[in-house]
Amino acid sequence: MNICAPQHSLAPLVHRLACIFDLSEAEKEAALALPADVRKIKAGQDLVREGDRPSRSCLILDGFVCRYAITGDGKRQILAFHTRGDIPDLQSLHLKVMDHSLAALEPSTVAFLAHEDLRRLITQHPRIGDAFWRDTLIDAAVFREWMIGIGRRSAHGRIAHLLCELFVRLMTVGMAEGTSFRWPITQAEVGDALGLSNVHVNRVLQDMRADGLISLAGGLLTIHDWPRLKELGEFNATYLHIRHAMPI
Amino acid sequence: MNICAPQHSLAPLVHRLACIFDLSEAEKEAALALPADVRKIKAGQDLVREGDRPSRSCLILDGFVCRYAITGDGKRQILAFHTRGDIPDLQSLHLKVMDHSLAALEPSTVAFLAHEDLRRLITQHPRIGDAFWRDTLIDAAVFREWMIGIGRRSAHGRIAHLLCELFVRLMTVGMAEGTSFRWPITQAEVGDALGLSNVHVNRVLQDMRADGLISLAGGLLTIHDWPRLKELGEFNATYLHIRHAMPI
DNA sequence: CGCCTATTTGATCTGATTCAAACAATGTGG
DNA sequence: CCACATTGTTTGAATCAGATCAAATAGGCG
């Protein structure tokens, strides 16, 4: 039984997996046939919370979500941004207790996939299991890259790197138009992601605009000078482990 | 064919997996029977380098190793510390190109496990595959926790957290005696791991000694006030996802 | 012993934070 | 369709945690 409305197929999942793993047609069909409970999520709403023991994982069909943790003194660290095709809490399939939370940054569409069904799919199609494993490994690679940024790069470098990463990832899922993409992330959220204050994020973004690197207005971000932005952020897409060469 | 010398059984691997996953006796035996090429590694030597496409992974039998990356301007970011029972580059089973390097921090003993053999083991014993997957997910959870530290905690908090984490992890593999454990990590390495300068690490460690939290001399670190150190580092071991409750 | 590496100390500097307040945009209900 | 509330952005000034630079000790080891 697939309770997913027809206009909300799991195509984004298959598209994402195909970006990182070579799936057969039979495997793609099996993935598409996963039962899914599709829901609209309001901005700011938590999908999963630290301490939860979820019995299903969230596939993002549309929108933006983030994973975050709150420190003892109430500061928020955003751990990752996710969008179409991502399953940010796929890990809960093997780690029972959530060690961080998941929230929507804007109104989003999410398909909930029961662990039970995912396990059955993996058993019947071990290569889909490999693809999922690979996906979680790439997730970890992104964490490592952010660690390098937060630990060793300047504020300008960190922000440039984040912009580059999001651009490449959004492009692979068809959410970029040319070098522009929707930007529903506030400056405070960028700060919480990169270990910076919102004030400083603001100043750096203004520098970048003044330098002609980017423009950002009305929720749309445009990259005007990709080579220079890439250099500033020391961005190299290898760690995203995308199978096909980027057109940029 | 097991070319591993008898005194170097793969017991640390089974012990580690048993810490995080419930394995049957048959599965444990199968893991122990993995062919392994055991080598002594000199301090400072790289085991794997960024850009490599390894055909085997490294199981640490004894010693300390770290994963690290070098930024464009030559700074080093240490991404993780690993010791007995860890397979720091298990990910290379599914991610062909290494996006960071792996080096020994002190003379270490390492068993190289061919991907081919690992894959065969996983196919024959899918639950061992699940255990490995779980291990890589915990690896990612550790990265996330470090991100929180680097992004949002003070230098004192970060260092306290690192000490707590290493203590718990070393304890689970029998490398701690009471609240003491061997500490072959230089202050510069701590700095590279936590995004701090060696000078500042030194000052913080001195504060901690003066406060009676720890002592550190002759490569031995002793925790004198676990509750206070834990509080200072906001340490909560949940993210390590260890199956059995800690005796502390 | 002498070399090399690690730790320690002091002085100075700076990127980024914090605090505070103005300003712009966006949405909501009457 | 406007008034108001809310949330996000921008600006300025003061401050600070931690970096950097430089040089002195202290270990460890062949």
XYZ file of C-alpha atoms in Angstrom, chain A:
248
model
C 0.000 0.000 0.000
C 1.431 3.277 -1.084
C -0.406 6.096 0.670
C 1.687 8.661 -1.140
C -0.284 10.963 -3.390
C 0.605 10.453 -7.057
C 2.074 13.949 -7.430
C 4.528 13.018 -4.690
C 6.446 10.067 -6.051
C 9.692 9.005 -4.442
C 11.531 9.994 -7.592
C 13.791 12.401 -5.656
C 15.094 9.432 -3.645
C 15.951 7.425 -6.725
C 17.474 10.483 -8.341
C 19.672 11.107 -5.319
C 20.803 7.479 -5.048
C 21.520 7.377 -8.768
C 23.796 10.401 -8.270
C 26.034 8.427 -5.970
C 25.481 4.769 -6.910
C 24.785 2.738 -10.042
C 21.322 1.235 -9.566
C 19.587 -1.183 -11.944
C 16.116 -0.454 -13.265
C 14.689 -3.212 -11.051
C 16.298 -1.625 -8.009
C 14.971 1.804 -8.932
C 11.469 0.419 -9.290
C 11.717 -1.336 -5.941
C 12.786 1.901 -4.271
C 9.942 3.814 -5.921
C 7.472 1.248 -4.593
C 8.379 1.954 -0.959
C 5.309 2.771 1.123
C 5.510 6.420 2.141
C 3.551 8.739 4.370
C 3.868 12.170 2.776
C 3.292 15.270 4.896
C 3.568 19.016 4.642
C 5.754 20.444 7.398
C 5.506 24.020 8.626
C 8.607 26.215 8.861
C 10.347 25.884 12.186
C 8.698 22.585 13.040
C 10.815 19.744 14.445
C 10.652 16.498 12.486
C 12.633 14.471 15.010
C 14.093 15.476 18.360
C 17.230 14.545 20.241
C 16.419 11.576 22.451
C 13.669 10.249 20.168
C 13.675 6.600 19.119
C 12.076 6.906 15.699
C 10.562 3.954 13.843
C 10.798 5.732 10.510
C 13.096 8.038 8.577
C 12.369 11.255 6.700
C 12.911 11.630 2.985
C 12.833 15.284 1.961
C 10.736 15.735 -1.175
C 10.839 19.507 -1.196
C 11.982 22.361 1.009
C 14.920 22.835 3.353
C 15.591 21.168 6.678
C 18.505 21.269 9.074
C 19.949 18.998 11.718
C 20.928 20.743 14.912
C 21.917 20.296 18.539
C 21.559 22.637 21.489
C 24.497 23.079 23.870
C 24.189 23.333 27.622
C 24.183 27.137 27.587
C 21.434 27.254 24.980
C 23.531 27.881 21.884
C 22.480 26.085 18.726
C 24.906 24.294 16.437
C 23.478 23.451 13.040
C 25.136 20.259 11.843
C 23.866 20.011 8.280
C 21.449 21.398 5.741
C 19.325 19.008 3.714
C 17.048 19.230 0.775
C 15.280 17.251 -1.967
C 16.320 13.603 -2.088
C 18.126 13.565 1.273
C 17.238 11.261 4.159
C 18.810 13.241 7.012
C 17.990 10.670 9.683
C 18.671 7.488 7.756
C 21.119 6.704 10.549
C 18.200 6.033 12.905
C 17.833 2.739 11.032
C 20.884 1.527 12.986
C 21.271 4.040 15.825
C 18.163 3.770 17.969
C 18.463 7.035 19.907
C 18.678 10.353 18.047
C 21.682 12.358 19.231
C 20.450 15.548 17.530
C 17.247 17.058 16.161
C 15.839 17.737 12.714
C 13.777 20.807 11.824
C 12.247 22.417 8.743
C 13.762 25.779 7.774
C 10.851 26.591 5.463
C 7.562 24.896 4.600
C 8.645 21.489 3.335
C 7.261 18.224 1.989
C 8.544 15.109 3.685
C 7.929 11.397 3.058
C 8.164 9.247 6.180
C 9.576 5.803 5.427
C 9.072 3.035 7.985
C 12.289 1.355 9.120
C 10.533 -1.942 8.700
C 9.912 -1.237 5.003
C 13.438 0.094 4.492
C 14.871 -3.046 6.064
C 12.759 -5.245 3.831
C 13.876 -3.288 0.767
C 17.533 -3.655 1.758
C 17.205 -7.379 2.396
C 15.533 -7.947 -0.957
C 17.943 -5.631 -2.772
C 21.322 -5.668 -1.032
C 22.769 -3.188 -3.515
C 20.209 -0.611 -2.392
C 21.583 -1.256 1.101
C 25.047 -0.520 -0.232
C 23.738 2.693 -1.794
C 22.209 3.739 1.522
C 25.410 2.912 3.371
C 27.339 4.946 0.839
C 24.908 7.808 1.369
C 25.542 7.838 5.129
C 29.289 7.727 4.464
C 29.003 10.788 2.250
C 27.001 12.420 5.014
C 29.969 11.801 7.313
C 32.361 13.182 4.701
C 30.334 16.405 4.658
C 30.643 16.632 8.452
C 34.400 16.253 8.164
C 34.587 18.998 5.590
C 32.557 21.315 7.837
C 34.889 20.470 10.723
C 37.834 21.570 8.639
C 36.005 24.790 7.905
C 34.948 25.579 11.440
C 38.316 24.564 12.851
C 40.727 26.085 10.404
C 39.129 28.468 7.940
C 38.394 32.184 8.291
C 34.815 33.422 8.430
C 35.018 34.420 4.761
C 36.352 30.996 3.816
C 33.699 29.145 5.772
C 30.816 31.071 4.270
C 32.220 30.794 0.753
C 32.624 27.064 1.244
C 29.056 26.667 2.449
C 27.738 28.571 -0.552
C 29.773 26.396 -2.917
C 28.621 23.180 -1.279
C 24.968 24.104 -1.293
C 25.146 25.271 -4.881
C 26.647 21.985 -6.076
C 24.227 19.882 -4.077
C 21.195 21.883 -5.177
C 22.327 21.708 -8.761
C 22.500 17.908 -8.703
C 18.862 17.742 -7.581
C 17.660 20.343 -10.047
C 17.090 23.098 -7.519
C 19.439 25.626 -9.106
C 18.749 27.796 -12.143
C 22.013 28.749 -13.747
C 24.094 29.969 -10.842
C 21.075 31.049 -8.787
C 19.203 29.147 -6.153
C 16.564 29.740 -3.519
C 18.067 30.777 -0.173
C 15.625 30.342 2.717
C 18.424 30.294 5.302
C 18.679 33.250 7.678
C 22.011 34.822 8.579
C 21.577 33.633 12.149
C 21.221 30.090 10.839
C 24.371 30.431 8.762
C 26.110 31.602 11.924
C 24.819 28.658 13.923
C 26.030 26.320 11.207
C 29.523 27.770 10.932
C 30.211 28.802 14.517
C 29.867 32.533 13.830
C 27.667 35.322 15.168
C 24.826 36.578 13.016
C 26.414 40.038 13.056
C 29.640 38.740 11.621
C 27.848 36.663 8.993
C 26.088 39.816 7.924
C 29.359 41.714 7.559
C 31.002 38.938 5.584
C 28.022 38.626 3.232
C 28.161 42.353 2.627
C 31.860 42.088 1.812
C 31.075 39.337 -0.667
C 28.369 41.397 -2.307
C 30.632 44.432 -2.477
C 33.328 42.222 -4.033
C 30.905 41.122 -6.728
C 31.136 37.483 -5.678
C 27.449 36.974 -5.023
C 24.164 38.729 -4.734
C 21.526 37.819 -2.192
C 18.090 39.372 -2.054
C 14.507 38.277 -1.778
C 15.480 34.744 -0.831
C 17.483 34.231 -4.015
C 21.217 33.737 -4.015
C 23.234 34.203 -7.195
C 26.875 33.346 -7.607
C 28.516 35.922 -9.882
C 32.124 34.757 -9.690
C 32.271 31.009 -9.200
C 36.047 30.624 -9.665
C 36.818 33.264 -7.062
C 34.184 31.996 -4.617
C 35.575 28.486 -5.002
C 39.072 29.715 -4.329
C 38.003 31.758 -1.327
C 36.314 28.707 0.183
C 39.046 26.298 -0.954
C 36.168 24.300 -2.354
C 36.803 20.949 -3.988
C 33.723 18.827 -4.573
C 35.528 15.489 -4.238
C 34.239 14.928 -0.710
C 30.646 14.917 -2.012
C 31.540 11.744 -3.935
C 29.172 12.486 -6.797
C 29.513 9.941 -9.584
C 29.198 12.189 -12.600
C 31.435 15.118 -13.324
C 29.917 18.514 -12.606
C 29.216 20.796 -15.554
C 31.125 23.552 -13.733
